């Protein structure tokens, strides 16, 4: 997944398949191999998923107002699952099933807000980004995952680090107020 994101692969959802498409080559150095062993990535690759259940394939009358809270890129969780989760949130917005109100960074690495911005920018959305400004997480988190810097070097975005993002508490209050009473959904 790290190499896929760093090489510009995008997750696209359709009703019956997940498609991973790329116009770039896979660089094996991102996975720890030698970069001179680069091999082309087939594009597109389709992975069938279950057919929609009757009545669920249509978008809801009103999109779900969604705030995504992510530990992407480092901190206590050393994985990349939230990259896929944010791409999925954008795909739901593309289908009219969600309205992405904000994305919150709850981990320490400053560059993570930049990766969130790259993903938002790729999908053509200027979604507000909030960054944790408290203590504790910032003082004791492990190192940033390797893909974070690779993504920032390879792709443009308006925000490059969490210093350019809004304070998460302030943005949570704004996002929840904009959603209205009992109408916002938080995905973490």
CSV table of C-alpha atoms in Angstrom, one decimal:
chain,number,residue,atom,x,y,z
A,1,UNK,CA,0.0,0.0,0.0
A,2,UNK,CA,2.8,2.4,0.8
A,3,UNK,CA,4.4,2.0,-2.6
A,4,UNK,CA,1.0,2.2,-4.3
A,5,UNK,CA,0.2,5.5,-2.8
A,6,UNK,CA,3.7,6.9,-3.3
A,7,UNK,CA,3.5,6.0,-7.0
A,8,UNK,CA,0.2,7.8,-7.5
A,9,UNK,CA,-2.3,4.9,-7.4
A,10,UNK,CA,-5.8,5.9,-6.7
A,11,UNK,CA,-8.7,4.0,-5.2
A,12,UNK,CA,-11.8,4.3,-7.2
A,13,UNK,CA,-15.1,2.7,-6.4
A,14,UNK,CA,-17.8,1.6,-8.7
A,15,UNK,CA,-20.9,-0.4,-7.9
A,16,UNK,CA,-19.3,-3.7,-8.5
A,17,UNK,CA,-15.5,-3.3,-8.4
A,18,UNK,CA,-12.6,-1.7,-6.8
A,19,UNK,CA,-10.2,-0.4,-9.4
A,20,UNK,CA,-6.6,0.5,-8.8
A,21,UNK,CA,-5.2,2.5,-11.7
A,22,UNK,CA,-1.8,4.0,-12.3
A,23,UNK,CA,0.1,5.7,-15.0
A,24,UNK,CA,3.4,5.3,-13.1
A,25,UNK,CA,5.9,2.5,-12.6
A,26,UNK,CA,6.3,0.7,-9.3
A,27,UNK,CA,9.6,1.5,-7.6
A,28,UNK,CA,10.6,-1.4,-5.5
A,29,UNK,CA,13.0,0.8,-3.4
A,30,UNK,CA,9.9,2.0,-1.6
A,31,UNK,CA,9.4,-1.5,-0.2
A,32,UNK,CA,13.1,-1.9,0.6
A,33,UNK,CA,14.3,-3.4,-2.7
A,34,UNK,CA,16.7,-1.8,-5.2
A,35,UNK,CA,15.3,1.0,-7.3
A,36,UNK,CA,17.0,-0.3,-10.4
A,37,UNK,CA,14.7,-3.3,-10.3
A,38,UNK,CA,11.6,-1.2,-11.1
A,39,UNK,CA,8.8,-3.1,-12.7
A,40,UNK,CA,5.8,-1.7,-14.4
A,41,UNK,CA,2.5,-1.9,-12.6
A,42,UNK,CA,-0.4,-3.1,-14.6
A,43,UNK,CA,-3.2,-0.6,-14.9
A,44,UNK,CA,-6.0,-0.9,-14.3
A,45,UNK,CA,-6.5,-3.9,-12.0
A,46,UNK,CA,-10.1,-4.7,-11.0
A,47,UNK,CA,-11.0,-6.6,-7.9
A,48,UNK,CA,-14.6,-7.7,-7.8
A,49,UNK,CA,-16.6,-7.0,-4.7
A,50,UNK,CA,-20.0,-8.2,-3.6
A,51,UNK,CA,-22.8,-6.9,-5.7
A,52,UNK,CA,-24.9,-4.3,-3.9
A,53,UNK,CA,-27.7,-5.5,-1.8
A,54,UNK,CA,-31.2,-4.5,-3.1
A,55,UNK,CA,-32.0,-1.0,-2.0
A,56,UNK,CA,-28.5,-0.1,-0.9
A,57,UNK,CA,-26.9,0.6,-4.2
A,58,UNK,CA,-28.6,4.1,-4.5
A,59,UNK,CA,-27.0,7.0,-2.6
A,60,UNK,CA,-29.0,8.2,0.4
A,61,UNK,CA,-31.4,11.1,-0.2
A,62,UNK,CA,-29.1,13.2,2.1
A,63,UNK,CA,-25.4,12.5,2.1
A,64,UNK,CA,-23.9,11.5,5.5
A,65,UNK,CA,-22.0,14.5,7.0
A,66,UNK,CA,-18.6,12.9,7.7
A,67,UNK,CA,-15.6,13.9,9.8
A,68,UNK,CA,-12.6,11.5,9.4
A,69,UNK,CA,-10.2,11.2,12.4
A,70,UNK,CA,-6.9,9.6,11.4
A,71,UNK,CA,-3.7,8.3,12.9
A,72,UNK,CA,-2.1,8.2,9.4
A,73,UNK,CA,1.6,8.2,8.9
A,74,UNK,CA,3.1,7.5,12.3
A,75,UNK,CA,2.5,7.8,16.0
A,76,UNK,CA,1.4,4.8,17.9
A,77,UNK,CA,-0.2,3.0,14.9
A,78,UNK,CA,2.5,2.1,12.4
A,79,UNK,CA,0.3,1.1,9.5
A,80,UNK,CA,-1.3,2.7,6.4
A,81,UNK,CA,-5.0,1.7,6.8
A,82,UNK,CA,-6.1,5.3,7.2
A,83,UNK,CA,-4.8,6.2,3.7
A,84,UNK,CA,-7.3,3.7,2.3
A,85,UNK,CA,-10.0,4.9,4.7
A,86,UNK,CA,-9.6,8.6,3.5
A,87,UNK,CA,-9.6,7.5,-0.1
A,88,UNK,CA,-12.8,5.5,0.6
A,89,UNK,CA,-14.4,8.6,2.2
A,90,UNK,CA,-13.6,10.6,-0.9
A,91,UNK,CA,-15.1,7.8,-3.1
A,92,UNK,CA,-18.3,8.0,-1.0
A,93,UNK,CA,-18.4,11.7,-1.5
A,94,UNK,CA,-17.9,11.2,-5.3
A,95,UNK,CA,-21.0,8.9,-5.2
A,96,UNK,CA,-23.0,11.5,-3.3
A,97,UNK,CA,-23.2,9.2,-0.2
A,98,UNK,CA,-21.1,11.4,2.1
A,99,UNK,CA,-20.2,15.1,2.6
A,100,UNK,CA,-16.7,15.2,3.9
A,101,UNK,CA,-16.7,18.1,6.5
A,102,UNK,CA,-13.1,17.7,7.8
A,103,UNK,CA,-10.2,15.4,8.3
A,104,UNK,CA,-8.4,15.4,11.7
A,105,UNK,CA,-4.8,14.3,12.3
A,106,UNK,CA,-4.4,12.8,15.8
A,107,UNK,CA,-0.7,11.7,15.5
A,108,UNK,CA,2.5,13.5,16.0
A,109,UNK,CA,4.4,13.6,12.7
A,110,UNK,CA,4.1,17.2,11.3
A,111,UNK,CA,4.2,16.0,7.7
A,112,UNK,CA,1.0,13.9,8.1
A,113,UNK,CA,-1.2,16.9,7.5
A,114,UNK,CA,0.6,17.3,4.2
A,115,UNK,CA,-0.2,13.7,3.2
A,116,UNK,CA,-3.9,14.3,4.1
A,117,UNK,CA,-3.7,17.5,1.9
A,118,UNK,CA,-2.2,15.5,-1.0
A,119,UNK,CA,-5.1,13.0,-0.9
A,120,UNK,CA,-7.7,15.8,-0.6
A,121,UNK,CA,-6.0,17.6,-3.5
A,122,UNK,CA,-6.0,14.5,-5.6
A,123,UNK,CA,-9.7,14.1,-5.2
A,124,UNK,CA,-10.2,17.8,-6.0
A,125,UNK,CA,-11.5,18.8,-2.6
A,126,UNK,CA,-10.4,21.5,-0.3
A,127,UNK,CA,-11.4,19.7,2.9
A,128,UNK,CA,-10.4,21.4,6.1
A,129,UNK,CA,-7.6,19.7,8.0
A,130,UNK,CA,-7.3,19.7,11.8
A,131,UNK,CA,-4.1,18.8,13.7
A,132,UNK,CA,-3.8,17.8,17.3
A,133,UNK,CA,-2.1,20.5,19.3
A,134,UNK,CA,-2.2,19.0,22.8
A,135,UNK,CA,0.6,17.2,24.8
A,136,UNK,CA,1.2,13.5,25.2
A,137,UNK,CA,0.9,12.2,21.7
A,138,UNK,CA,3.4,14.8,20.4
A,139,UNK,CA,5.9,14.0,23.0
A,140,UNK,CA,6.0,10.2,22.9
A,141,UNK,CA,5.2,9.0,19.4
A,142,UNK,CA,7.5,6.7,17.3
A,143,UNK,CA,9.0,7.9,14.0
A,144,UNK,CA,7.1,8.9,10.9
A,145,UNK,CA,6.5,6.1,8.4
A,146,UNK,CA,8.7,6.2,5.3
A,147,UNK,CA,5.8,6.9,2.8
A,148,UNK,CA,5.0,10.2,4.3
A,149,UNK,CA,8.0,12.1,3.0
A,150,UNK,CA,7.8,10.2,-0.4
A,151,UNK,CA,4.3,11.4,-0.9
A,152,UNK,CA,5.1,15.0,0.0
A,153,UNK,CA,8.1,15.0,-2.4
A,154,UNK,CA,6.1,13.4,-5.3
A,155,UNK,CA,2.8,15.3,-5.1
A,156,UNK,CA,1.6,18.9,-4.7
A,157,UNK,CA,-0.7,20.1,-2.0
A,158,UNK,CA,-1.7,23.4,-0.4
A,159,UNK,CA,-0.8,22.2,3.1
A,160,UNK,CA,2.7,20.6,3.8
A,161,UNK,CA,2.7,20.2,7.6
A,162,UNK,CA,0.5,20.4,10.7
A,163,UNK,CA,1.6,23.9,11.4
A,164,UNK,CA,-0.5,25.0,8.4
A,165,UNK,CA,-3.6,23.1,9.6
A,166,UNK,CA,-6.3,24.3,11.9
A,167,UNK,CA,-6.3,23.2,15.6
A,168,UNK,CA,-8.3,20.0,15.7
A,169,UNK,CA,-10.5,21.0,18.6
A,170,UNK,CA,-11.5,24.2,16.9
A,171,UNK,CA,-12.2,22.4,13.6
A,172,UNK,CA,-14.2,19.7,15.4
A,173,UNK,CA,-16.4,22.3,16.9
A,174,UNK,CA,-16.9,24.0,13.5
A,175,UNK,CA,-17.5,20.8,11.7
A,176,UNK,CA,-20.0,19.5,14.2
A,177,UNK,CA,-21.8,22.8,14.4
A,178,UNK,CA,-22.0,22.8,10.5
A,179,UNK,CA,-23.5,19.3,10.6
A,180,UNK,CA,-26.3,20.3,12.8
A,181,UNK,CA,-27.8,18.5,15.9
A,182,UNK,CA,-27.5,14.7,15.7
A,183,UNK,CA,-26.5,14.7,12.0
A,184,UNK,CA,-22.7,14.4,11.9
A,185,UNK,CA,-20.8,11.1,11.7
A,186,UNK,CA,-17.2,10.6,13.0
A,187,UNK,CA,-15.1,7.9,11.5
A,188,UNK,CA,-11.9,7.1,13.4
